[in-house]
Each structure stands twice: as C-alpha cells, then as structure tokens.
C-alpha cells in the first residue's frame, strides 16, 4: 500500500466518524430523554398525579431512541386509558368551541357545549374513579371562562339583531329568539335572572312588532306571527302572556274603529282572524264575545232589510258578514227574493246603465219558476227564465228596428201554449194606428211570428188574426192572417154575415147574408123556398129535404131567375101556408085573388106613390149584381110600378086579407112567370 492510498483511506474514515458524531449525540439525547421520561412518569404515577404521568408515559412510548421498559409503558398507558380518552375529548371540545367563536357559528358552539355537557355527565359521576381528574382537565382548558365569554359574545349579537329588525321593520329572520333561549342561563348568574333579562327583551320586541304590524294593516300576518311566537316560546317551556294581551288589546281597538266607521266587512274579517287566533290561544277573551254578538246583530239587520225589500243593503251586509261566517245561502236567498220582486235583474245590464224601457214578467208558467221579457233602448228584445233549480237562461232578438216607438209589451194568452210563451209588442205606426209584432220564445231562440201595421188586431179562437185595415194585402178591409210554418201570412179578407129577413134578400147583392125560409120544393142543386111575402131560389150544394121545412141559409144574392107560376106551385104554396096557419086560406078562388092583387097594387100606388119601388130600384142599382146588368134590375122595378108583367113584382105583396098568408098567393094570382132572387148557398141547416 502506498502512502498516498493510505492517507486517502485515513481521511475517509475520519470523515465518516465526524459524520456519525451528531447522530450518536442525538441518539444519546433521545436515550437520555426516554429514560428520564420513564423515571418521571413512574414518579408521577406513584404520586397519583395520573394526568401528568399519562403525558410522560405517552412521551416515553413515542421516543424510539431505545427500547426500554416497553411492556411497563404499555401496561401503564392501558391502565390510564380513561384519562387519555378524557383528555382527548376535552381537547377536541376546547378546539371546537374556539373555532365556533372565531367563525361566529352559534350552532357549532352549541354542539361543543352539548359535548361538554355529555362529557360532564359521563365523567362527573360518583362511580367514576377519574372524576377528580376531569375537574383538573376542565380547569386546564378553562371551560367555564371560555364558554361564558363565547356565549356572552353571541348574546350581544342576538340582542343587536332584535334592534336591527325593529329598526328596519323586517321580521323575516327571528332566529335570535330561539338562540337566546338556548344559551345556558347559568353562565350569566342564576337561571331566573337570565330568564328575566330575556323576557324583558322579548316583550319589548314582541309588543313593538305586533303594534307596528297592526298599524300597517297587517292584521292577519300579525296574528299569525303571534301564534308562531307563542308556539316557539312554548317549545322552549316559556309562557308569553304579553303576546296574548297585546294581540287582544290591538284587535279590540281595531274592531271598535271598524264598527264606528260602519266598515262591517273589515269588522267581520278582523273578527274572524282574531277568532282563529284566540279560539286556541285565548278562548276566554272578551273580544271573542264582542265579535260574536256584533255578528249576530248584523245578521238580524240584514234579515230585516231583506224582509223590507231593501235587498241591496241586505246583500251588502251578508257579503260583509261572509268574512266572518258562511252567508252564501243567505245571499242566494236575498238575490232570489230580489229577482222575484224585480225579474229584470235576470237580464244583462243594458249598456250605459239606461235600464229597460218596457218589461213584462210572471211566475210559474211555461215550465219556468220565473220569466221576464223586456226591451232595451235599441228595441232589442230579451227573454229570461229561471227553472226550479234557479238556473237562468237568457235569449234575445233584434227584429224590431231601433227607431220603432214601442208602446206596450205583454205575454199573449191566446197565442202562448203551456210551454211556449209568445211576447206581443205594440209600437207606433205612421200609416196605421199601430204596428203589432209577436215573438215566439222557443227552446233556444226567439222567433218573429208577425209584424203587421193596422188599425186593430185581434186573435180568433181558431188562432187566426183579424187585422182591420192592414198595410199591404187586405188594405181597407178586415184581413185574416193564418199561421203557416213559423210565421203568420195573409190568408184572405173577412166577410161579415148580415142577419136579414128572407124577403129582403134582394137588397143585399153580393153580401154574405143569413136568413130563414121555408122549403117549398127541392131538386138537384137547387131548392125553392118562401119567406113571408116572397120566393127565393137557393142554388148550390143543397142536401135533399122534405117540403114545408124551415131552414137557415147563409149565402150571397147574385142574380134573378125566372120562375114559372102554375097550379102545382100555387098548390104547394097553399099547402105550406095551410099547414102554417092551421086552416084554409079563406076559400078564395083565383079570380078573387087577382082582384085582391089589383086592389093592393092600386092602394100602394095611391098611398106611397111610386117612390118606394123606385127607391128599391135605386138601391139595387147602387149595388151591382153578378151576371145581371144594373138596367135589368131597374127595368124590373119599373115594370112593377107600371103594373106590367101580370104580377111580376119580385114575388112581393102587402096584402091585407088574412095577413101575410094570403099576401104571397095574391102576388102570384094571374101571373105566369115571376123573377125571383137566386141565392148561392154557402151553408144551410
């Protein structure tokens, strides 16, 4: 080995020794510390200073410089394990409480305090051999001082929050109440002192809050908050009579103000709100009795209003009371009574509040409990009906022009049926006395039946209409309108029947007349009959009948016809007359009759001149006869005056023999033919 190599190795060894020296020193110190820790721990252990001993045993076990008395250390730590656990628990509690205070986390602090209480209950028991050591650890961590300081800080924060809520009139966050009640009272003196302090603060806050809410009209929220506050206090085993007292006082003043101002709706609403609150919170409240008696008074007043016909006042009161109790039945009854008294209320309110100009109504007809028809300012017709279930149907019609001046409206008893009403309206007319209109109310619509201008309109038993002098068809006459489908249409002109004697038929050409005569003989389609002094020929659908039968004929005189006078005719007339008078005609022969006729004609000529017969001729001339010229009738009358035609004087005579019985025979004496009026028969019986 060379010198150089030797020096190199030598220095390397020296360097290694130098490097290991600190390690050896550290190792030595560690060994010394462990030996000292074990020695100290044993001394403390035997001196019953177990908390400190547990610390030194733990330090000795952590020291790994040398394995020395490891079994002793382990056995001692196992024996002192309860103290180790206690120390760990309390250390964690102390750390959590400190962290809660720095973070202003009240829940975290309460959790730490709860754990502290649990630790106390676990370690501070007579059976616990290490309870004295718990007290030592508690003092070590300064739990009483620290927790008192922490809770005092939170107490100040919560009381400030109360003031902030009142200042801002914001009550959304009231967690302070619950938090303050959770703070351990024993930390600030006695429990009662702490409770008295809280009650003073709570009462000031609660009363101020309730008063402000009531003043702002927040009555229901105020009572709701009062209920919530009572529940919260109760959950914390605290009574809060000041809340009930304040709410009762505020509502009493509020109800008095409502009543004095006749604001019954507000009174009822506030009374109900307080009843909901006080029925559970303060059932013996005088305000409850006051509210109930006032409501009963209002119900009586509303009932009297309805009975007196003051329906709107009654409904208004019932509506107001409805904020306190259910009055829907009373409101419906009042509205129904009002509608029955004023049926037009069923109809829509006219535009502009002008009301209905013409109204007609009724009850218990047409399947309706109540019905009403009315027209508005624009002549729009409305019809409303209420059924037994009080369901209302409204129909309308605008067929009447807005400019029509309506005079009357009515329900027509003749045109209406048991289920379908017909509304008739009379309006002014420039051309006639009135315009008559009828509207049929159907299941789902109103239909116009007719609209006619005329001087008068009447409904006939058969349902037709008689209109005097209508505009249009039938003008100047009495027109007949009949229903065809859904409307009335012109059906013709009415012909009046004149009741006359059979002898005056010729005076009413073309007129519908009714008379009674005696049938002398009848044949196919015609019959010859006689009146008192004349013969009439009936033409038409004539049923066969026996001779000497009295019949009533309705028909029209249209023309004359020539009738042959022979012995057979004279005999038939004589037989009829003989049967009517009960005996012979006086034994007169044909010559005697002719003489009587001549004398009768002379007397008539002398007593009245020719004027009477000429007058008859003029009357016939004034009324033309179908199928015969005016001149013919006049010529026949002139012949009667002049005595021409051997007794052709229309078969009439005014004989004075034995009455009218012989007058007809006398008029026929000496005549071969006579002109007799022909009546076209419409009815015969």
XYZ file of C-alpha atoms in Angstrom:
685
model
C 0.000 0.000 0.000
C 1.383 3.342 -0.953
C 1.495 6.336 1.310
C -0.969 8.192 -0.827
C -3.503 5.487 -0.693
C -3.068 5.186 2.999
C -3.734 8.874 3.565
C -6.838 8.763 1.429
C -8.399 5.921 3.377
C -7.411 7.502 6.639
C -9.139 10.744 5.813
C -12.218 8.953 4.602
C -12.538 7.118 7.888
C -12.087 10.321 9.800
C -14.834 11.943 7.709
C -17.219 9.115 8.400
C -16.541 9.388 12.097
C -17.220 13.056 12.029
C -20.485 12.498 10.193
C -21.740 9.920 12.677
C -20.949 12.019 15.711
C -24.235 14.128 15.547
C -26.240 11.003 15.102
C -24.644 9.461 18.069
C -25.209 12.604 20.089
C -28.900 12.741 19.019
C -29.271 9.085 19.818
C -27.759 9.626 23.183
C -30.001 12.544 23.944
C -33.038 10.510 22.920
C -31.996 7.676 25.137
C -31.499 10.056 27.985
C -34.893 11.691 27.437
C -36.688 8.349 27.322
C -35.020 7.183 30.472
C -35.908 10.494 32.112
C -39.490 10.282 30.850
C -39.928 6.792 32.244
C -38.419 7.853 35.525
C -40.655 10.953 35.723
C -43.756 9.022 34.700
C -43.139 6.405 37.362
C -42.655 9.067 39.974
C -45.859 10.865 38.993
C -47.734 7.614 38.750
C -46.802 6.566 42.210
C -47.579 10.096 43.375
C -51.178 9.701 41.973
C -50.592 12.505 39.530
C -52.063 10.383 36.800
C -52.788 13.138 34.266
C -49.137 14.201 34.192
C -47.998 10.584 34.408
C -50.135 9.730 31.365
C -48.416 12.522 29.477
C -44.910 11.210 30.339
C -45.775 7.607 29.573
C -47.102 8.741 26.208
C -43.869 10.700 25.568
C -41.798 7.675 26.526
C -43.714 5.458 24.134
C -43.264 7.918 21.336
C -39.489 8.036 21.952
C -37.966 5.297 19.826
C -34.357 6.041 20.655
C -34.101 2.873 22.668
C -36.391 0.023 23.511
C -36.543 0.237 27.227
C -39.333 -0.939 29.546
C -41.799 -1.052 26.663
C -44.001 -3.513 28.457
C -44.187 -1.281 31.500
C -45.055 1.728 29.384
C -47.808 -0.159 27.558
C -49.322 -1.522 30.743
C -49.324 1.902 32.357
C -50.954 3.549 29.316
C -53.546 0.803 29.190
C -54.297 1.432 32.838
C -54.537 5.180 32.220
C -56.629 4.833 29.027
C -59.728 6.517 30.590
C -57.651 9.573 31.332
C -56.283 9.513 27.812
C -59.812 9.394 26.410
C -60.955 12.180 28.729
C -58.055 14.372 27.716
C -58.741 13.744 24.031
C -62.472 14.538 24.353
C -61.938 17.732 26.261
C -59.182 18.858 23.946
C -61.493 18.414 20.963
C -64.288 20.304 22.743
C -61.970 23.162 23.554
C -60.734 23.346 19.988
C -64.297 23.250 18.550
C -65.542 25.972 20.883
C -62.651 28.209 19.980
C -63.260 27.632 16.293
C -67.020 28.370 16.680
C -66.261 31.661 18.356
C -63.852 32.757 15.673
C -66.274 31.800 12.902
C -69.359 33.218 14.700
C -71.011 29.826 14.294
C -73.576 29.522 17.079
C -74.648 26.025 16.119
C -71.056 24.808 16.254
C -70.646 26.385 19.684
C -73.879 24.782 20.895
C -72.626 21.449 19.618
C -69.385 21.897 21.552
C -71.322 22.861 24.653
C -73.554 19.829 24.239
C -70.479 17.602 24.026
C -69.107 19.262 27.137
C -72.353 18.534 28.963
C -72.200 14.935 27.809
C -68.606 14.648 28.991
C -69.558 16.062 32.348
C -72.427 13.643 32.706
C -70.110 10.788 31.783
C -67.105 11.651 33.923
C -68.579 13.528 36.869
C -70.325 10.609 38.500
C -69.737 9.077 41.923
C -68.911 5.778 40.285
C -66.299 7.345 38.036
C -62.822 6.829 39.599
C -61.335 9.589 37.495
C -63.932 12.327 38.161
C -61.381 14.396 40.063
C -59.106 14.292 37.093
C -61.973 15.634 34.911
C -62.113 18.736 37.078
C -58.423 19.191 36.699
C -58.682 18.936 32.916
C -61.659 21.307 32.858
C -59.636 23.891 34.709
C -56.761 23.181 32.423
C -58.855 24.065 29.359
C -60.609 26.996 31.150
C -64.006 25.758 30.076
C -66.134 27.941 32.420
C -64.353 31.141 31.485
C -64.072 30.380 27.801
C -67.676 29.243 27.260
C -69.030 32.179 29.255
C -67.110 34.545 27.052
C -68.192 32.796 23.891
C -71.905 32.847 24.814
C -71.752 36.444 26.001
C -70.447 37.434 22.614
C -73.309 35.634 20.874
C -75.842 37.085 23.329
C -74.731 40.587 22.391
C -75.013 39.744 18.706
C -78.549 38.365 19.073
C -79.817 41.319 21.068
C -78.420 43.634 18.428
C -80.271 41.619 15.785
C -83.551 42.281 17.622
C -82.936 46.013 17.472
C -81.982 45.813 13.816
C -85.256 44.026 12.982
C -87.302 46.698 14.714
C -85.357 49.483 13.054
C -85.839 48.004 9.586
C -89.374 46.680 10.307
C -88.151 43.391 8.905
C -89.136 40.275 10.777
C -88.139 37.525 8.408
C -85.166 36.350 10.482
C -86.054 35.906 14.127
C -83.664 33.078 14.860
C -82.289 35.184 17.697
C -85.295 34.264 19.844
C -84.586 30.565 19.678
C -80.841 31.094 20.014
C -81.141 33.285 23.082
C -83.393 30.743 24.715
C -80.761 28.070 24.048
C -77.922 29.966 25.739
C -77.201 28.372 29.131
C -78.607 30.721 31.709
C -76.251 29.602 34.435
C -73.358 31.280 32.675
C -74.777 34.747 33.471
C -75.857 34.401 37.056
C -78.900 32.396 38.071
C -81.302 30.852 35.593
C -84.112 33.142 36.771
C -82.002 36.254 36.362
C -81.144 35.245 32.854
C -84.800 34.399 32.124
C -85.987 37.757 33.458
C -83.490 39.524 31.249
C -84.692 37.575 28.214
C -88.390 38.168 28.954
C -87.797 41.901 29.197
C -86.054 41.931 25.833
C -88.583 39.632 24.195
C -91.586 41.571 25.470
C -90.222 44.864 24.223
C -89.526 43.364 20.826
C -92.803 41.420 20.504
C -95.098 44.244 21.577
C -93.358 46.738 19.323
C -93.535 44.365 16.395
C -97.243 43.497 16.850
C -98.212 47.140 17.273
C -96.396 48.186 14.120
C -97.889 45.363 12.057
C -101.410 46.213 13.231
C -100.857 49.883 12.413
C -99.785 48.897 8.897
C -102.972 46.867 8.410
C -101.143 43.549 8.539
C -103.701 42.096 10.920
C -103.716 38.515 9.738
C -99.897 38.319 9.449
C -99.694 39.911 12.883
C -101.949 37.273 14.426
C -100.172 34.545 12.507
C -96.840 35.744 13.866
C -98.309 35.928 17.351
C -99.383 32.294 17.045
C -95.938 31.291 15.802
C -94.215 33.175 18.624
C -96.418 31.537 21.236
C -95.610 28.141 19.771
C -91.894 28.899 19.804
C -91.968 30.084 23.386
C -93.985 27.049 24.374
C -91.483 24.723 22.718
C -88.883 26.302 24.983
C -91.101 25.917 28.058
C -91.723 29.625 28.309
C -95.108 31.299 28.671
C -95.604 34.591 26.841
C -98.800 36.188 28.188
C -97.740 39.580 26.885
C -98.337 38.378 23.309
C -101.942 37.371 24.038
C -102.573 40.572 25.972
C -101.116 42.772 23.238
C -102.999 40.996 20.433
C -106.254 41.173 22.374
C -105.826 44.892 23.030
C -104.887 45.682 19.430
C -107.833 43.756 17.946
C -110.304 45.294 20.378
C -109.241 48.793 19.319
C -109.305 47.770 15.667
C -112.814 46.298 15.889
C -114.107 49.391 17.657
C -112.724 51.572 14.890
C -114.270 49.340 12.189
C -117.678 49.415 13.869
C -117.667 53.158 14.459
C -116.854 53.697 10.772
C -119.584 51.259 9.623
C -116.887 49.215 7.923
C -118.652 45.922 8.553
C -116.600 43.960 6.044
C -113.382 44.922 7.833
C -115.036 44.262 11.193
C -116.105 40.780 10.123
C -112.724 39.974 8.612
C -110.799 41.142 11.660
C -113.240 39.337 13.948
C -112.734 36.079 12.062
C -108.967 36.478 12.089
C -108.952 37.083 15.821
C -111.370 34.209 16.416
C -108.999 31.859 14.616
C -106.156 33.100 16.805
C -107.936 33.333 20.141
C -110.007 30.143 19.931
C -106.877 28.218 20.872
C -104.644 30.886 22.376
C -107.169 32.810 24.482
C -110.683 31.319 24.334
C -111.893 33.390 27.287
C -111.153 36.690 25.532
C -113.860 39.342 25.847
C -113.170 40.347 22.272
C -114.457 36.966 21.089
C -117.788 37.573 22.813
C -117.943 41.106 21.409
C -117.295 39.904 17.871
C -119.922 37.179 18.131
C -122.632 39.500 19.469
C -121.903 42.106 16.784
C -122.127 39.475 14.055
C -125.494 38.306 15.382
C -126.681 41.915 15.353
C -125.594 42.331 11.723
C -127.334 39.094 10.720
C -130.595 40.328 12.238
C -130.226 43.671 10.489
C -129.586 42.003 7.132
C -132.627 39.770 7.578
C -134.847 42.778 8.274
C -133.505 44.570 5.208
C -134.355 41.590 3.029
C -137.842 41.323 4.534
C -138.436 45.033 3.896
C -137.355 44.785 0.277
C -134.015 46.531 0.829
C -132.272 43.730 -0.989
C -129.072 45.536 -1.900
C -128.483 46.576 1.698
C -129.191 43.024 2.829
C -126.805 41.520 0.287
C -124.115 44.040 1.192
C -124.428 43.112 4.854
C -124.471 39.385 4.150
C -121.403 39.819 1.959
C -119.627 41.700 4.736
C -120.619 39.090 7.317
C -119.296 36.462 4.927
C -115.789 37.403 6.044
C -116.736 36.046 9.467
C -119.065 33.139 8.663
C -120.588 31.413 5.654
C -123.511 33.505 4.343
C -123.744 32.117 0.814
C -127.192 30.644 1.478
C -128.492 33.964 2.809
C -127.021 35.863 -0.142
C -128.645 33.468 -2.630
C -131.977 33.763 -0.823
C -131.819 37.571 -0.873
C -130.825 37.635 -4.534
C -133.646 35.236 -5.396
C -136.173 37.334 -3.486
C -134.869 40.435 -5.251
C -135.107 38.744 -8.629
C -138.645 37.578 -7.885
C -139.538 41.146 -6.963
C -137.655 42.623 -9.931
C -137.413 39.912 -12.610
C -135.486 42.207 -14.968
C -132.437 41.540 -12.773
C -132.125 38.221 -14.559
C -131.332 40.055 -17.771
C -127.963 41.541 -18.697
C -127.401 45.095 -17.572
C -128.090 47.405 -20.549
C -125.164 49.329 -21.921
C -124.770 52.745 -20.406
C -126.932 51.847 -17.422
C -130.055 53.106 -19.213
C -132.269 50.273 -17.969
C -135.083 48.508 -19.787
C -137.840 50.613 -21.307
C -140.641 48.019 -21.293
C -140.903 44.955 -19.059
C -143.396 42.138 -18.543
C -142.892 39.209 -16.188
C -144.638 36.359 -14.450
C -144.190 33.253 -12.351
C -144.863 29.541 -12.580
C -145.719 29.415 -16.284
C -144.152 27.913 -19.362
C -142.187 25.466 -17.218
C -140.341 28.320 -15.514
C -140.278 29.420 -11.910
C -139.881 32.996 -13.118
C -139.784 34.652 -16.515
C -139.330 38.178 -17.828
C -139.402 39.856 -21.220
C -138.042 43.346 -21.802
C -136.784 45.675 -24.488
C -133.795 47.960 -24.182
C -133.242 51.404 -25.645
C -132.363 49.870 -29.027
C -135.565 47.786 -29.085
C -133.620 44.577 -28.583
C -135.956 42.030 -27.038
C -134.647 39.946 -24.148
C -136.330 36.968 -22.528
C -135.056 35.392 -19.340
C -136.394 32.423 -17.440
C -135.398 30.674 -14.238
C -136.080 26.992 -13.710
C -136.762 25.170 -10.459
C -133.030 24.718 -9.893
C -132.649 28.526 -10.177
C -130.645 28.170 -13.363
C -131.225 31.150 -15.675
C -131.462 31.163 -19.481
C -131.280 34.421 -21.455
C -132.428 34.748 -25.090
C -132.574 37.826 -27.323
C -133.948 39.065 -30.652
C -133.271 42.216 -32.678
C -136.021 42.036 -35.332
C -137.592 45.290 -34.164
C -135.921 48.321 -35.697
C -134.267 50.637 -33.154
C -136.353 53.599 -34.366
C -139.678 51.907 -33.563
C -141.525 53.600 -30.700
C -142.749 50.766 -28.505
C -145.945 51.420 -26.586
C -146.651 48.175 -24.760
C -145.271 44.696 -24.243
C -147.252 41.709 -22.990
C -147.477 37.931 -22.955
C -150.310 36.857 -25.260
C -152.536 34.339 -23.516
C -154.209 33.193 -26.730
C -151.105 32.530 -28.808
C -148.989 31.175 -25.952
C -149.020 27.488 -25.052
C -148.298 25.756 -21.769
C -144.603 25.611 -22.589
C -144.034 28.285 -25.238
C -144.666 31.950 -24.424
C -145.498 34.457 -27.146
C -144.495 38.062 -26.489
C -146.619 40.694 -28.245
C -145.414 44.243 -28.740
C -147.424 47.244 -29.882
C -145.465 50.094 -31.438
C -146.326 53.384 -33.095
C -147.076 53.435 -36.840
C -147.124 56.364 -39.239
C -149.528 54.613 -41.631
C -151.951 52.982 -39.178
C -152.968 53.053 -35.563
C -150.154 50.717 -34.532
C -147.598 48.143 -35.514
C -148.310 44.758 -33.977
C -145.475 42.267 -33.518
C -145.352 38.855 -31.869
C -142.301 36.820 -30.848
C -142.346 33.135 -30.006
C -139.867 32.088 -27.332
C -138.555 28.698 -28.324
C -136.132 26.383 -26.571
C -133.001 28.227 -27.584
C -134.131 31.232 -29.639
C -136.759 33.930 -30.094
C -138.576 33.892 -33.453
C -140.686 36.648 -35.006
C -144.215 35.381 -35.724
C -145.587 38.514 -37.334
C -145.072 42.249 -37.653
C -148.201 43.929 -39.054
C -149.287 47.539 -39.291
C -153.051 48.023 -38.936
C -155.815 49.826 -37.118
C -156.504 46.904 -34.783
C -155.585 43.253 -34.319
C -157.464 40.507 -32.533
C -156.700 36.834 -32.085
C -159.542 34.500 -33.015
C -160.373 31.297 -31.129
C -159.012 29.268 -34.028
C -155.644 31.015 -33.738
C -156.021 33.252 -36.788
C -155.564 37.012 -36.673
C -158.131 39.598 -37.710
C -156.437 42.820 -38.713
C -158.505 45.862 -39.563
C -157.129 47.868 -42.485
C -153.651 46.368 -42.635
C -150.871 47.835 -44.720
C -150.491 45.781 -47.878
C -152.791 42.888 -48.685
C -156.279 43.335 -47.293
C -155.868 47.083 -47.038
C -159.146 48.850 -46.276
C -160.760 45.619 -45.110
C -160.615 43.198 -42.222
C -157.865 40.822 -43.208
C -157.274 37.313 -41.954
C -153.735 36.150 -41.171
C -153.108 32.469 -40.547
C -150.004 30.712 -39.304
C -148.033 28.885 -41.919
C -144.950 27.192 -40.555
C -143.232 29.573 -38.225
C -144.863 32.853 -39.346
C -148.295 34.392 -39.930
C -149.237 35.156 -43.523
C -152.149 36.902 -45.230
C -154.945 34.346 -45.808
C -157.844 36.451 -47.084
C -160.432 39.056 -46.212
C -163.098 38.524 -43.621
C -166.711 38.592 -44.822
C -169.240 39.735 -42.243
C -172.553 37.832 -42.161
C -175.694 40.013 -42.100
C -178.783 38.588 -40.438
C -181.809 39.636 -42.565
C -185.333 38.511 -43.380
C -185.854 36.291 -46.388
C -187.995 38.962 -48.059
C -185.105 41.488 -48.115
C -182.502 39.299 -49.814
C -182.539 41.359 -52.990
C -181.493 44.443 -51.069
C -178.027 42.937 -50.318
C -176.432 41.924 -53.592
C -173.068 40.121 -53.192
C -173.212 40.455 -49.405
C -172.926 37.451 -47.139
C -176.337 37.199 -45.530
C -178.161 34.787 -43.277
C -181.920 34.295 -43.284
C -184.607 31.738 -42.542
C -187.065 30.451 -45.104
C -189.402 27.525 -45.751
C -188.591 24.977 -48.421
C -191.417 24.514 -50.916
C -189.698 22.030 -53.141
C -186.129 20.910 -53.790
C -184.254 19.243 -56.567
C -180.732 18.577 -57.763
C -178.539 21.507 -56.730
C -181.379 23.909 -56.018
C -184.419 24.479 -53.854
C -187.330 26.877 -53.975
C -188.237 28.396 -50.665
C -190.507 31.143 -49.461
C -190.341 33.933 -46.958
C -193.293 35.834 -45.584
C -194.134 37.541 -48.880
C -191.578 36.337 -51.406
C -189.968 33.375 -53.121
C -186.213 32.710 -53.142
C -184.325 30.216 -55.263
C -181.431 28.533 -53.461
C -178.507 27.309 -55.553
C -175.537 25.214 -54.567
C -174.724 22.094 -52.606
C -178.130 21.637 -51.068
C -178.980 18.409 -49.255
C -182.380 16.822 -50.015
C -185.065 17.864 -47.578
C -188.815 17.408 -47.120
C -191.185 20.120 -48.164
C -192.505 22.688 -45.670
C -189.194 22.536 -43.747
C -187.753 25.709 -42.237
C -184.038 26.156 -42.969
C -181.421 28.763 -42.107
C -179.401 29.762 -45.123
C -176.073 31.579 -45.383
C -175.216 32.783 -48.837
C -174.985 35.613 -51.381
C -177.630 37.101 -53.696
C -176.056 37.085 -57.151
C -178.825 37.352 -59.745
C -182.508 36.859 -60.603
C -184.093 33.857 -62.258
C -187.460 33.397 -63.959
C -189.837 31.152 -62.065
C -192.919 29.671 -63.770
C -196.144 30.055 -61.818
C -198.511 27.136 -62.317
C -201.235 25.373 -60.456
C -198.742 22.970 -58.919
C -196.693 25.841 -57.468
C -199.806 27.578 -56.187
C -200.926 24.336 -54.627
C -197.585 23.720 -52.958
C -197.534 27.255 -51.557
C -201.119 26.948 -50.406
C -200.358 23.629 -48.758
C -197.426 25.132 -46.907
C -199.455 28.158 -45.879
C -202.388 25.995 -44.909
C -200.068 23.934 -42.694
C -198.603 27.080 -41.179
C -201.944 28.804 -40.411
C -203.787 25.684 -39.382
C -206.713 26.109 -41.941
C -207.800 27.116 -45.489
C -206.902 30.415 -46.960
C -210.438 31.744 -46.773
C -211.925 29.943 -49.774
C -210.698 32.463 -52.307
C -210.513 31.319 -55.893
C -208.066 32.513 -58.472
C -210.316 35.326 -59.596
C -210.751 36.664 -56.151
C -207.017 36.596 -55.609
C -206.454 38.514 -58.843
C -208.923 41.159 -57.752
C -207.206 41.479 -54.383
C -203.837 41.815 -56.042
C -205.137 44.574 -58.336
C -206.689 46.409 -55.393
C -203.459 46.049 -53.415
C -201.368 47.454 -56.243
C -203.728 50.416 -56.630
C -203.592 51.155 -52.901
C -199.810 51.044 -52.854
C -199.676 53.373 -55.823
C -202.024 55.818 -54.171
C -200.589 55.684 -50.644
C -196.921 55.824 -51.331
C -196.733 56.607 -54.984
C -194.050 55.075 -56.993
C -191.315 56.267 -54.680
C -190.970 53.084 -52.654
C -190.491 50.802 -55.588
C -188.287 53.312 -57.338
C -186.220 53.530 -54.156
C -185.762 49.789 -54.215
C -184.648 50.032 -57.785
C -182.117 52.691 -56.902
C -180.752 50.594 -54.035
C -180.306 47.689 -56.353
C -178.671 49.962 -58.876
C -176.185 51.149 -56.225
C -175.076 47.573 -55.583
C -174.246 45.705 -58.820
C -175.260 42.088 -59.073
C -173.098 39.431 -60.665
C -174.387 38.163 -64.005
C -177.091 40.830 -64.387
C -176.827 44.439 -65.575
C -177.961 47.319 -63.451
C -180.532 48.236 -66.065
C -182.218 44.867 -65.854
C -182.941 45.253 -62.138
C -184.142 48.827 -62.700
C -186.346 47.693 -65.568
C -187.891 45.003 -63.402
C -188.618 47.569 -60.708
C -190.231 49.911 -63.265
C -192.414 47.116 -64.554
C -193.576 46.517 -61.011
C -194.558 50.188 -60.703
C -196.402 50.224 -64.022
C -198.215 47.001 -63.257
C -196.630 45.230 -66.234
C -195.877 41.575 -66.222
C -199.138 40.465 -64.630
C -197.864 40.474 -61.077
C -194.049 40.349 -61.658
C -193.263 42.395 -58.585
C -190.437 40.225 -57.254
C -192.982 37.935 -55.708
C -193.876 40.505 -53.026
C -197.271 41.906 -51.908
C -198.579 43.693 -48.909
C -201.935 42.013 -48.801
C -204.452 42.927 -46.149
C -206.742 39.935 -46.451
C -205.985 37.369 -43.769
C -202.438 38.570 -43.119
C -199.245 37.649 -44.870
C -200.520 34.126 -45.536
C -202.577 35.264 -48.423
C -200.184 38.039 -49.483
C -197.843 35.686 -51.337
C -200.693 33.915 -53.086
C -202.245 37.228 -54.029
C -198.928 38.319 -55.565
C -198.907 35.206 -57.706
C -202.538 35.463 -58.852
C -202.799 35.873 -62.589
C -199.034 35.604 -63.144
C -197.421 33.091 -65.456
C -193.807 33.918 -64.555
C -192.095 35.927 -61.884
C -188.472 36.971 -61.237
C -187.097 35.518 -58.018
C -183.712 36.262 -56.411
C -181.154 33.457 -56.623
C -179.007 32.913 -53.514
C -175.765 30.967 -53.843
C -175.716 28.918 -50.673
C -172.582 28.572 -48.525
C -174.233 26.848 -45.582
C -177.695 25.536 -44.934
C -179.143 23.910 -41.893
